[in-house]
Short mmCIF file of C-alpha atoms in Angstrom, two decimals:
data_model
loop_
_atom_site.label_atom_id
_atom_site.label_comp_id
_atom_site.label_asym_id
_atom_site.label_seq_id
_atom_site.Cartn_x
_atom_site.Cartn_y
_atom_site.Cartn_z
CA MET A 1 126.01 275.42 86.82
CA ASN A 2 125.95 274.79 90.44
CA GLY A 3 129.19 275.40 92.60
CA ARG A 4 130.96 271.93 93.18
CA HIS A 5 129.98 269.29 97.12
CA ASP A 6 133.12 268.68 98.83
CA PRO A 7 131.89 266.04 101.69
CA TRP A 8 135.34 266.77 103.39
CA ILE A 9 133.79 270.57 103.94
CA ASP A 10 130.64 268.49 105.43
CA ARG A 11 132.76 267.11 107.88
CA LEU A 12 134.94 269.90 109.00
CA SER A 13 132.99 271.39 111.70
CA GLU A 14 132.00 268.25 113.68
CA PHE A 15 135.86 268.02 114.03
CA LEU A 16 136.10 271.27 115.40
CA ASP A 17 133.06 269.95 117.08
CA GLY A 18 134.87 266.70 119.04
CA ASP A 19 132.28 264.73 117.11
CA LEU A 20 134.27 262.58 115.35
CA SER A 21 135.39 259.43 115.81
CA PRO A 22 138.51 259.09 116.37
CA ARG A 23 139.31 257.54 113.41
CA GLU A 24 137.03 259.57 111.56
CA ALA A 25 139.40 262.61 112.94
CA GLN A 26 142.07 260.53 112.01
CA ALA A 27 141.34 260.76 108.63
CA VAL A 28 139.81 263.94 108.31
CA GLU A 29 143.22 265.35 109.93
CA GLU A 30 145.08 263.35 107.43
CA HIS A 31 142.62 264.65 104.48
CA LEU A 32 144.01 268.60 105.69
CA GLN A 33 147.61 267.76 105.68
CA ALA A 34 147.05 267.43 101.60
CA CYS A 35 144.44 269.14 100.63
CA PRO A 36 144.65 273.29 100.87
CA SER A 37 141.54 273.80 100.51
CA CYS A 38 140.17 272.09 103.27
CA ARG A 39 142.66 273.65 105.49
CA ALA A 40 141.05 276.71 104.86
CA VAL A 41 137.92 276.52 105.66
CA ARG A 42 139.29 274.80 108.73
CA GLU A 43 140.13 278.33 109.26
CA ASP A 44 137.64 280.53 107.98
CA LEU A 45 135.84 277.85 110.52
CA GLU A 46 138.17 278.93 113.94
CA GLU A 47 137.70 282.58 113.11
CA VAL A 48 134.24 282.28 113.28
CA ARG A 49 134.40 279.92 115.99
CA ARG A 50 136.22 282.39 117.61
CA ARG A 51 134.33 285.19 117.09
CA ALA A 52 131.37 283.29 118.42
CA ARG A 53 133.09 283.37 121.39
CA ALA A 54 133.66 286.56 121.76
CA LEU A 55 129.76 287.70 121.41
CA PRO A 56 127.75 288.25 124.56
CA ASP A 57 124.96 285.56 125.76
CA ARG A 58 121.71 287.45 124.86
CA GLU A 59 118.45 286.04 126.88
CA PRO A 60 115.16 284.74 125.29
CA ALA A 61 112.66 287.67 124.79
CA ARG A 62 109.91 285.79 127.08
CA ASP A 63 109.66 282.21 127.86
CA LEU A 64 107.74 280.49 125.32
CA TRP A 65 107.06 277.25 127.39
CA PRO A 66 103.99 278.98 129.15
CA ASP A 67 102.15 278.58 125.48
CA VAL A 68 103.65 276.08 124.40
CA ARG A 69 102.11 273.98 127.88
CA GLU A 70 98.87 275.86 127.33
CA ARG A 71 98.76 273.86 123.54
CA LEU A 72 99.05 270.51 124.96
CA GLY A 73 97.01 271.57 127.53
CA GLU A 74 93.54 271.79 125.88
CA ASP A 75 93.79 268.91 124.12
CA PRO A 76 90.95 266.63 125.55
CA LEU A 77 92.59 263.45 124.66
CA ALA A 78 95.53 264.75 127.17
CA GLU A 79 95.11 261.52 129.12
CA LYS A 80 95.29 259.49 126.16
CA ILE A 81 98.51 261.16 124.92
CA ILE A 82 101.41 259.08 124.89
CA PRO A 83 102.87 260.94 128.41
CA LEU A 84 105.63 263.62 127.23
CA LYS A 85 108.36 264.43 129.76
CA GLN A 86 109.11 267.79 129.50
CA GLY A 87 111.96 269.99 129.78
CA ARG A 88 113.34 273.54 129.27
CA PRO A 89 111.58 275.93 127.27
CA ALA A 90 111.18 275.41 123.19
CA SER A 91 113.02 277.81 121.33
CA THR A 92 110.58 278.75 118.41
CA GLY A 93 107.73 280.69 118.26
CA ARG A 94 104.80 278.25 119.49
CA SER A 95 106.08 275.14 118.68
CA ALA A 96 105.70 272.14 120.20
CA ARG A 97 108.88 269.90 119.42
CA PHE A 98 109.24 266.57 119.80
CA SER A 99 112.79 264.59 119.07
CA PHE A 100 112.67 260.71 118.12
CA SER A 101 116.48 259.01 117.65
CA ALA A 102 115.24 254.66 116.51
CA PRO A 103 118.56 253.40 118.72
CA GLN A 104 117.43 255.33 122.25
CA ALA A 105 113.49 255.09 121.81
CA ALA A 106 113.09 251.56 122.71
CA ALA A 107 113.83 253.35 125.68
CA ALA A 108 112.99 257.13 125.75
CA ALA A 109 109.80 256.53 123.89
CA MET A 110 108.70 260.02 122.76
CA VAL A 111 110.45 262.60 125.20
CA LEU A 112 109.67 266.35 124.58
CA LEU A 113 113.13 267.90 123.61
CA ALA A 114 112.56 271.69 124.30
CA GLY A 115 116.26 272.63 123.71
CA GLY A 116 117.85 268.70 124.27
CA TRP A 117 119.53 266.59 121.33
CA LEU A 118 119.81 262.75 121.38
CA ALA A 119 122.55 262.21 120.27
CA GLY A 120 123.19 260.67 116.91
CA THR A 121 124.59 257.44 115.97
CA THR A 122 125.02 257.85 112.27
CA LEU A 123 127.70 256.43 110.03
CA ALA A 124 130.18 259.37 108.47
CA PRO A 125 130.30 259.56 104.97
CA GLU A 126 133.39 257.11 103.16
CA GLN A 127 136.37 259.14 102.87
CA GLY A 128 136.51 261.33 99.51
CA SER A 129 135.55 260.49 96.03
CA VAL A 130 135.19 257.50 94.56
CA THR A 131 138.02 257.12 91.32
CA LEU A 132 136.22 255.16 88.64
CA SER A 133 139.44 251.70 89.52
CA ASP A 134 138.28 251.53 93.19
CA ARG A 135 135.19 250.85 92.24
CA ARG A 136 133.05 247.74 91.90
CA PRO A 137 129.21 247.46 91.80
CA ASN A 138 127.17 247.47 95.12
CA ALA A 139 130.59 245.94 96.73
CA GLU A 140 130.28 248.09 99.88
CA PHE A 141 126.45 247.36 100.79
CA VAL A 142 125.68 243.48 99.72
CA GLY A 143 126.25 240.42 101.93
CA LEU A 144 129.02 237.84 101.47
CA ASP A 145 126.73 236.23 99.00
CA GLY A 146 126.14 239.31 96.83
CA ASN A 147 122.96 240.18 97.64
CA ILE A 148 121.67 243.03 99.23
CA PRO A 149 121.02 242.03 103.31
CA GLY A 150 116.62 241.53 103.10
CA PHE A 151 116.25 242.08 99.56
CA PRO A 152 115.83 239.72 96.57
CA GLY A 153 118.84 238.58 94.65
CA ALA A 154 117.56 239.65 91.87
CA LEU A 155 117.47 243.76 92.74
CA SER A 156 121.26 242.74 93.43
CA ARG A 157 121.75 241.92 90.54
CA GLU A 158 120.08 244.24 88.71
CA LEU A 159 121.85 246.97 90.52
CA ALA A 160 124.86 245.43 90.21
CA SER A 161 124.58 245.09 86.16
CA LEU A 162 123.08 248.93 85.35
CA GLU A 163 126.08 250.22 88.00
CA ARG A 164 128.20 248.47 85.55
CA ARG A 165 126.87 249.24 82.59
CA VAL A 166 127.48 252.75 83.77
CA LEU A 167 131.00 252.75 84.57
CA GLU A 168 132.37 251.11 81.38
CA GLY A 169 130.32 254.52 79.53
CA LEU A 170 132.23 256.52 81.91
CA ASP A 171 135.27 256.98 79.58
CA GLU A 172 132.70 259.23 77.11
CA LEU A 173 131.73 261.42 79.13
CA GLU A 174 133.41 265.16 80.18
CA PRO A 175 135.96 264.40 83.76
CA THR A 176 133.54 267.02 85.16
CA THR A 177 130.74 265.14 84.58
CA ARG A 178 132.27 261.72 85.82
CA ALA A 179 132.98 263.11 88.77
CA THR A 180 129.98 264.20 89.32
CA LEU A 181 128.53 261.42 88.42
CA LEU A 182 130.13 259.35 90.96
CA ARG A 183 130.16 261.56 93.41
CA ASN A 184 126.29 261.05 93.42
CA LEU A 185 126.49 257.60 93.36
CA ASP A 186 128.88 258.17 96.32
CA VAL A 187 125.74 260.07 98.06
CA ILE A 188 123.29 257.53 97.20
CA ASP A 189 125.76 254.31 98.33
CA ARG A 190 126.02 256.68 101.50
CA ALA A 191 121.99 256.78 101.97
CA ILE A 192 122.38 252.96 101.64
CA ARG A 193 124.89 252.18 104.03
CA GLU A 194 123.38 253.92 106.27
CA SER A 195 119.74 252.10 105.97
CA LEU A 196 121.43 249.40 106.12
CA ASP A 197 122.95 249.88 109.20
CA ALA A 198 120.37 251.39 110.95
CA LEU A 199 118.48 248.56 109.85
CA SER A 200 121.16 246.01 111.53
CA ARG A 201 120.56 247.55 114.97
CA GLU A 202 116.06 248.01 114.52
CA PRO A 203 115.58 245.10 112.50
CA GLY A 204 111.80 245.91 113.18
CA SER A 205 111.47 249.37 111.98
CA ASP A 206 109.26 249.61 108.91
CA TYR A 207 110.63 253.79 108.56
CA LEU A 208 113.40 251.85 107.69
CA ARG A 209 112.92 249.00 105.38
CA GLY A 210 110.82 251.19 103.48
CA HIS A 211 114.01 254.40 103.65
CA LEU A 212 115.69 251.20 102.46
CA GLY A 213 113.82 250.39 100.04
CA GLY A 214 113.45 253.43 98.53
CA ALA A 215 117.30 254.76 98.86
CA LEU A 216 117.12 251.33 96.64
CA GLU A 217 114.35 252.09 93.95
CA ARG A 218 116.70 255.46 93.97
CA LYS A 219 119.65 254.18 92.77
CA ARG A 220 117.89 251.85 90.31
CA ALA A 221 116.30 254.77 88.90
CA TYR A 222 119.30 257.38 88.73
CA LEU A 223 121.27 254.50 86.77
CA GLU A 224 119.08 254.10 84.24
CA ARG A 225 118.49 257.43 84.06
CA MET A 226 121.75 258.13 84.01
CA SER A 227 121.96 255.33 81.42
CA THR A 228 119.63 256.86 78.68
CA LEU A 229 121.25 260.14 79.04
CA MET A 230 124.53 259.25 78.33
CA GLU A 231 123.29 257.69 75.25
CA ALA A 232 122.60 261.33 74.08
CA MET B 1 112.44 282.51 54.44
CA ARG B 2 109.29 280.56 54.62
CA ILE B 3 109.80 277.07 54.30
CA LEU B 4 106.48 274.92 54.47
CA LEU B 5 107.37 271.25 56.26
CA SER B 6 103.77 269.42 56.20
CA LEU B 7 102.87 265.39 56.44
CA GLY B 8 103.93 263.92 52.44
CA ALA B 9 106.46 267.13 52.10
CA ALA B 10 109.37 265.07 52.50
CA ALA B 11 109.36 264.21 48.65
CA ALA B 12 109.33 268.46 47.65
CA LEU B 13 111.84 268.62 50.11
CA ALA B 14 114.48 266.20 48.64
CA ALA B 15 115.36 269.19 45.90
CA PRO B 16 117.74 271.89 46.94
CA VAL B 17 115.81 274.77 48.47
CA ALA B 18 115.70 277.90 47.16
CA ASP B 19 119.21 279.78 49.05
CA ALA B 20 118.54 277.92 51.46
CA PRO B 21 121.19 274.81 50.58
CA ARG B 22 120.77 271.12 52.16
CA MET B 23 123.26 269.86 55.17
CA GLY B 24 125.45 266.66 53.90
CA GLY B 25 124.64 263.53 55.31
CA GLY B 26 120.92 263.57 55.94
CA GLY B 27 118.31 264.18 58.29
CA PRO B 28 118.15 261.66 61.85
CA GLY B 29 115.33 258.79 60.98
CA GLY B 30 116.55 259.98 56.87
CA GLY B 31 114.99 263.04 55.75
CA PRO B 32 115.71 265.14 53.84
CA VAL B 33 117.21 267.73 55.98
CA VAL B 34 116.44 272.19 56.03
CA GLU B 35 119.17 274.78 56.62
CA LEU B 36 117.62 277.16 59.16
CA ALA B 37 119.25 280.45 58.73
CA PRO B 38 118.87 282.78 61.16
CA ASP B 39 115.07 284.11 60.59
CA THR B 40 114.32 281.53 58.94
CA VAL B 41 110.52 279.76 59.39
CA VAL B 42 108.69 276.85 59.32
CA ASP B 43 105.17 276.31 59.97
CA VAL B 44 104.29 273.44 61.79
CA GLY B 45 100.43 272.06 62.83
CA MET B 46 99.02 270.17 64.83
CA GLY B 47 100.19 267.15 66.06
CA ASP B 48 103.60 267.92 65.25
CA GLU B 49 106.74 267.68 68.05
CA LEU B 50 109.50 269.51 68.00
CA VAL B 51 112.83 267.57 69.01
CA ILE B 52 115.62 268.82 69.67
CA GLU B 53 118.93 266.85 70.47
CA THR B 54 122.69 266.95 70.33
CA TRP B 55 123.21 270.40 70.60
CA ARG B 56 125.08 272.07 72.85
CA GLY B 57 125.18 275.44 74.37
CA SER B 58 122.13 277.74 75.44
CA LEU B 59 119.01 277.19 74.06
CA THR B 60 116.11 279.41 74.49
CA VAL B 61 112.37 278.43 73.83
CA ARG B 62 109.48 280.97 73.40
CA VAL B 63 106.14 281.75 72.35
CA GLY B 64 104.66 283.07 69.27
CA GLU B 65 101.84 284.29 67.86
CA ASP B 66 101.63 282.32 64.78
CA ASP B 67 102.01 278.27 63.67
CA GLU B 68 105.12 278.07 63.47
CA VAL B 69 108.81 277.48 64.88
CA ARG B 70 111.64 280.51 64.50
CA MET B 71 114.59 280.67 64.83
CA ALA B 72 117.38 283.22 65.52
CA GLY B 73 121.25 282.73 66.47
CA GLY B 74 123.51 284.04 68.08
CA ALA B 75 126.91 285.02 68.63
CA GLY B 76 128.59 281.21 67.39
CA VAL B 77 125.92 279.55 66.97
CA GLU B 78 125.97 277.22 64.31
CA THR B 79 123.70 277.04 61.48
CA PRO B 80 121.71 274.10 62.20
CA GLY B 81 119.45 272.13 60.60
CA LEU B 82 115.63 270.33 60.05
CA ALA B 83 114.14 267.48 60.02
CA ARG B 84 111.07 265.93 59.57
CA SER B 85 110.21 262.58 59.83
CA GLY B 86 106.42 261.55 59.95
CA SER B 87 104.87 264.63 62.72
CA VAL B 88 108.43 265.13 63.62
CA LEU B 89 110.46 268.06 63.30
CA ARG B 90 113.63 267.02 64.47
CA LEU B 91 116.77 269.35 64.52
CA VAL B 92 120.47 268.97 64.38
CA GLY B 93 123.26 270.61 64.24
CA ALA B 94 126.24 269.94 61.79
CA GLU B 95 127.99 266.68 61.47
CA ARG B 96 124.79 266.25 64.04
CA ARG B 97 126.26 267.91 66.57
CA GLY B 98 125.43 271.71 66.97
CA SER B 99 126.47 274.63 69.44
CA GLY B 100 126.00 278.02 70.13
CA ASP B 101 123.24 281.07 71.37
CA LEU B 102 120.30 279.35 69.55
CA VAL B 103 116.47 281.07 70.41
CA LEU B 104 114.10 278.97 68.79
CA THR B 105 109.79 280.99 69.07
CA VAL B 106 107.70 278.11 68.82
CA PRO B 107 103.16 278.53 69.09
CA ARG B 108 102.33 277.31 72.70
CA TRP B 109 100.80 274.10 71.85
CA LEU B 110 103.27 272.29 70.34
CA PRO B 111 104.85 269.80 71.99
CA VAL B 112 109.03 270.13 72.63
CA ARG B 113 112.01 267.72 73.51
CA ILE B 114 114.76 268.66 74.23
CA HIS B 115 117.90 266.03 74.84
CA SER B 116 121.75 266.69 75.09
CA ARG B 117 124.15 266.31 76.82
CA SER B 118 125.63 269.43 77.36
CA LEU B 119 122.93 272.21 77.35
CA ASP B 120 121.66 275.55 79.08
CA VAL B 121 118.07 275.88 78.66
CA GLU B 122 115.54 278.10 79.11
CA VAL B 123 111.34 278.53 77.96
CA ASP B 124 108.72 280.29 78.65
CA GLY B 125 105.25 280.26 77.81
CA MET B 126 104.82 276.37 77.00
CA GLY B 127 101.50 274.70 76.94
CA GLY B 128 102.00 271.58 74.76
CA GLY B 129 104.29 268.90 76.78
CA VAL B 130 107.65 270.20 77.24
CA THR B 131 110.85 266.97 78.15
CA VAL B 132 114.41 268.54 78.88
CA GLU B 133 117.49 266.42 79.64
CA VAL B 134 120.15 266.89 79.55
CA LEU B 135 123.54 265.34 81.42
CA GLU B 136 124.81 269.30 82.13
CA GLY B 137 123.20 272.21 82.58
CA ASP B 138 120.42 274.90 84.33
CA LEU B 139 117.63 274.70 83.23
CA ARG B 140 114.79 277.14 83.88
CA LEU B 141 111.22 277.13 82.55
CA ALA B 142 108.28 279.60 83.28
CA SER B 143 105.30 280.43 82.76
CA VAL B 144 104.62 276.81 81.63
CA THR B 145 101.21 274.16 81.95
CA GLY B 146 100.17 270.46 81.09
CA SER B 147 102.75 268.08 80.75
CA VAL B 148 106.46 269.04 82.83
CA GLU B 149 109.43 267.67 82.48
CA ALA B 150 113.03 267.73 83.43
CA SER B 151 116.00 266.74 83.97
CA THR B 152 119.63 267.21 84.41
CA LEU B 153 122.64 265.11 86.31
CA ASP B 154 124.68 268.60 86.99
CA GLY B 155 122.86 271.54 87.13
CA GLU B 156 119.81 273.56 88.97
CA ILE B 157 116.33 273.93 87.93
CA GLU B 158 114.62 276.31 88.77
CA VAL B 159 110.51 276.73 87.60
CA THR B 160 108.07 279.46 88.02
CA ASP B 161 104.11 279.81 87.30
CA ALA B 162 103.97 276.47 86.71
CA ASP B 163 100.25 274.17 85.89
CA GLY B 164 100.03 270.51 85.03
CA ASP B 165 102.10 267.12 85.37
CA LEU B 166 105.28 268.38 87.25
CA ARG B 167 108.00 266.46 87.39
CA LEU B 168 111.54 268.10 88.25
CA THR B 169 115.38 266.60 88.94
CA ALA B 170 118.13 267.36 89.32
CA LEU B 171 120.46 264.75 90.73
CA ASP B 172 123.20 267.09 91.60
CA GLY B 173 121.72 270.60 92.27
CA ASP B 174 118.82 272.71 93.32
CA VAL B 175 115.80 272.61 92.52
CA THR B 176 113.31 275.91 92.65
CA LEU B 177 109.68 275.56 92.37
CA ARG B 178 107.35 278.10 92.67
CA ARG B 179 103.58 279.05 91.98
CA ALA B 180 102.79 275.91 90.87
CA THR B 181 99.79 273.88 90.85
CA GLY B 182 98.90 269.75 89.99
CA GLN B 183 100.52 266.96 90.33
CA VAL B 184 104.55 267.73 91.32
CA THR B 185 107.32 265.20 91.76
CA VAL B 186 110.65 267.05 92.75
CA GLN B 187 113.82 265.02 93.13
CA SER B 188 117.54 265.37 93.66
CA SER B 189 120.52 263.20 94.90
CA ASP B 190 122.25 265.64 96.36
CA GLY B 191 120.69 269.32 96.42
CA ASP B 192 118.33 271.12 98.26
CA LEU B 193 114.24 270.91 97.08
CA GLU B 194 112.44 273.84 97.22
CA LEU B 195 108.89 274.52 96.85
CA GLU B 196 107.20 277.98 97.59
CA GLU B 197 103.31 279.17 96.77
CA VAL B 198 102.45 274.98 95.79
CA GLU B 199 99.52 274.01 96.31
CA GLY B 200 98.19 270.44 94.20
CA ALA B 201 96.43 266.95 94.30
CA GLU B 202 99.78 264.98 94.61
CA VAL B 203 103.18 266.40 95.31
CA SER B 204 106.39 264.80 95.99
CA ALA B 205 109.81 266.37 96.90
CA VAL B 206 112.29 263.81 97.48
CA THR B 207 116.58 264.33 97.63
CA VAL B 208 118.94 262.10 99.54
CA ASP B 209 121.32 264.87 100.58
CA GLY B 210 119.68 267.78 101.12
CA ASP B 211 117.03 269.71 103.00
CA VAL B 212 113.03 270.07 101.54
CA VAL B 213 111.36 273.76 101.82
CA PHE B 214 108.14 273.07 101.42
CA ARG B 215 105.68 276.35 101.35
CA GLY B 216 101.68 276.49 100.19
CA GLY B 217 99.12 274.47 99.75
CA VAL B 218 97.44 270.69 100.16
CA THR B 219 93.64 269.44 98.84
CA PRO B 220 91.38 268.16 100.08
CA GLY B 221 91.48 264.14 99.87
CA GLY B 222 95.26 265.23 98.03
CA VAL B 223 99.37 263.19 99.47
CA LEU B 224 102.54 265.77 99.88
CA SER B 225 105.74 263.93 100.37
CA LEU B 226 108.43 264.86 101.45
CA SER B 227 111.55 263.38 102.22
CA THR B 228 115.54 263.00 102.84
CA HIS B 229 118.17 261.09 104.03
CA ASP B 230 119.91 263.42 104.86
CA GLY B 231 119.16 266.90 105.84
CA ASP B 232 116.01 268.93 107.41
CA VAL B 233 112.51 268.67 106.34
CA SER B 234 110.52 271.97 107.05
CA ALA B 235 106.58 272.34 105.45
CA TRP B 236 104.31 275.17 106.21
CA LEU B 237 100.91 274.58 105.88
CA PRO B 238 97.96 276.83 106.13
CA ALA B 239 96.68 277.00 109.62
CA GLU B 240 93.31 275.65 108.92
CA LEU B 241 95.30 272.60 108.09
CA GLY B 242 92.65 268.91 107.59
CA ALA B 243 95.10 265.91 106.99
CA GLU B 244 96.49 262.36 108.21
CA VAL B 245 100.01 263.22 108.84
CA GLU B 246 103.13 260.84 109.63
CA VAL B 247 105.93 261.88 110.29
CA SER B 248 109.16 259.72 110.39
CA THR B 249 113.03 260.27 111.44
CA PHE B 250 115.74 257.95 112.39
CA ASP B 251 117.59 260.23 114.15
CA GLY B 252 116.24 263.58 114.51
CA SER B 253 113.70 265.51 115.85
CA PHE B 254 109.99 266.69 115.70
CA GLN B 255 108.59 270.28 115.30
CA SER B 256 104.70 271.62 114.74
CA ASP B 257 102.54 274.13 115.10
CA TYR B 258 99.87 272.03 115.11
CA ARG B 259 98.38 269.89 118.02
CA VAL B 260 100.25 266.52 117.90
CA GLN B 261 97.74 263.61 119.73
CA THR B 262 98.43 260.04 119.53
CA ARG B 263 97.12 256.78 121.23
CA SER B 264 99.94 254.79 120.49
CA PHE B 265 103.49 255.24 118.87
CA ARG B 266 105.62 252.95 118.78
CA ALA B 267 109.70 252.89 118.17
CA GLY B 268 110.84 252.34 114.90
CA SER B 269 107.42 252.85 113.52
CA PRO B 270 106.04 256.72 111.84
CA LEU B 271 104.76 259.30 114.30
CA HIS B 272 101.02 259.28 113.26
CA PHE B 273 98.06 262.21 114.61
CA THR B 274 95.56 263.83 113.01
CA VAL B 275 95.13 267.51 111.85
CA GLY B 276 91.52 269.11 111.67
CA ASP B 277 89.45 266.78 109.23
CA GLY B 278 92.35 265.01 108.38
CA SER B 279 90.54 264.99 104.63
CA ALA B 280 94.59 265.08 103.00
CA ARG B 281 97.02 262.96 103.54
CA ILE B 282 101.13 264.23 104.94
CA VAL B 283 104.30 262.55 105.15
CA LEU B 284 107.83 263.88 106.72
CA GLN B 285 110.33 261.86 106.49
CA SER B 286 114.09 262.37 106.85
CA PHE B 287 116.45 259.70 108.35
CA ASP B 288 119.22 262.10 109.80
CA GLY B 289 117.45 265.63 110.35
CA ASP B 290 115.56 267.54 111.72
CA ILE B 291 111.44 267.27 110.48
CA ARG B 292 108.76 271.09 111.05
CA LEU B 293 105.39 271.07 110.77
CA LEU B 294 104.49 274.75 110.67
CA THR B 295 101.33 277.13 110.06
CA TRP B 296 102.39 280.23 107.35
#
């Protein structure tokens, strides 16, 4: 069997980097007070960071940017290519590297990353795992009218019905299996929430709409598969 | 002991089989149940199908040379029974729930379906179609051809040397596919997907929380689609690639070993560009993660 995966651990590195919002950081701190295993991971991470800081800086073996520039320059359609803002040398191989982040893309178009990074704006995972008693089908991402914004009401009702059926059958499962199933629902719901949030900020994004549709379809397929397997 | 089970043989099996006492309760579907002591052999013919349900523990299915199903149990195995309903041979445990480490040797051409809540499965050499669905358990398949469907809620999937229509789903676990051709669909909710030396007309790998790594090729006219919500996507492809490439990320970077040229780009839309003759189609997506298109 594969090992368990704690979503809190994913947040610890960001927590130590100071990349979390005050609300997220407070949530992590509260969790750390109650969770010895996460405290142990935090201590390990701090030790790794201490050792990393003690390492001497190393210069790159060679400047890779001339190779990248040469490859870009040999394009016969160079004049028709979207202008790219040149940055510092790329960090790996001969690859050209780009960054495009939808929230900033309207202003920045595409930027040759070359060592930089456009700060993320994604939401943090919801706190901890959801218990059965806490969980209400789709409650976290349906609108006031009970529908998923921008999608047919029938889809929302179908997902709610499927999820209710699966949740009702959870009592028959082993506790570990039940926890795994709920954690996976959390993972999928988080993807849906983040997609909805992104789409609310970029309503014209074809990619985000397709991505959200894919996430909803995955949830439907997941619940259908769970329902089938639980009958085995 | 050899037991011949053929269509129309059910009536003969209604009577107790010598030195093979029948199990109580009857088989699923109402057919007679034949107890399978170790080294029991059951003849099968083309058109038959083997179904294994409600077994818990571990199951190994390997290929033998003869048209027969041979059962061998390891330590702790309960004596299973076998019931035929038409062309379907169904393996069941005592009280219809068996457990233990079970090894079956079957002909390569025999279709096998396995459904269980908790079962580790190893399948080696099957060519007649394999379906494995478990709630909990690791699945390992090797040298399989034809239609192959493997699904586990909580466990890992590892498939090597496969050719055919491959559908692999580990909802809470990693999927590793090595040396495979054909039509490939790999999915996970919370797990990494690794596809090594994979080439097919249609290859799709989708996870929600995990990285996707692909190394292989895409046939002319074929489609390669790699997607994750939260993770990195890395694809290694031949330097002499011909493909229309579509790259999408909400918050991430894109790195390419291939020359990227595009006539237009609109915020919120995928980045499109052509490599070589553009004969294949490659779709790379990560909502929150880096995307790399590299040469090997």
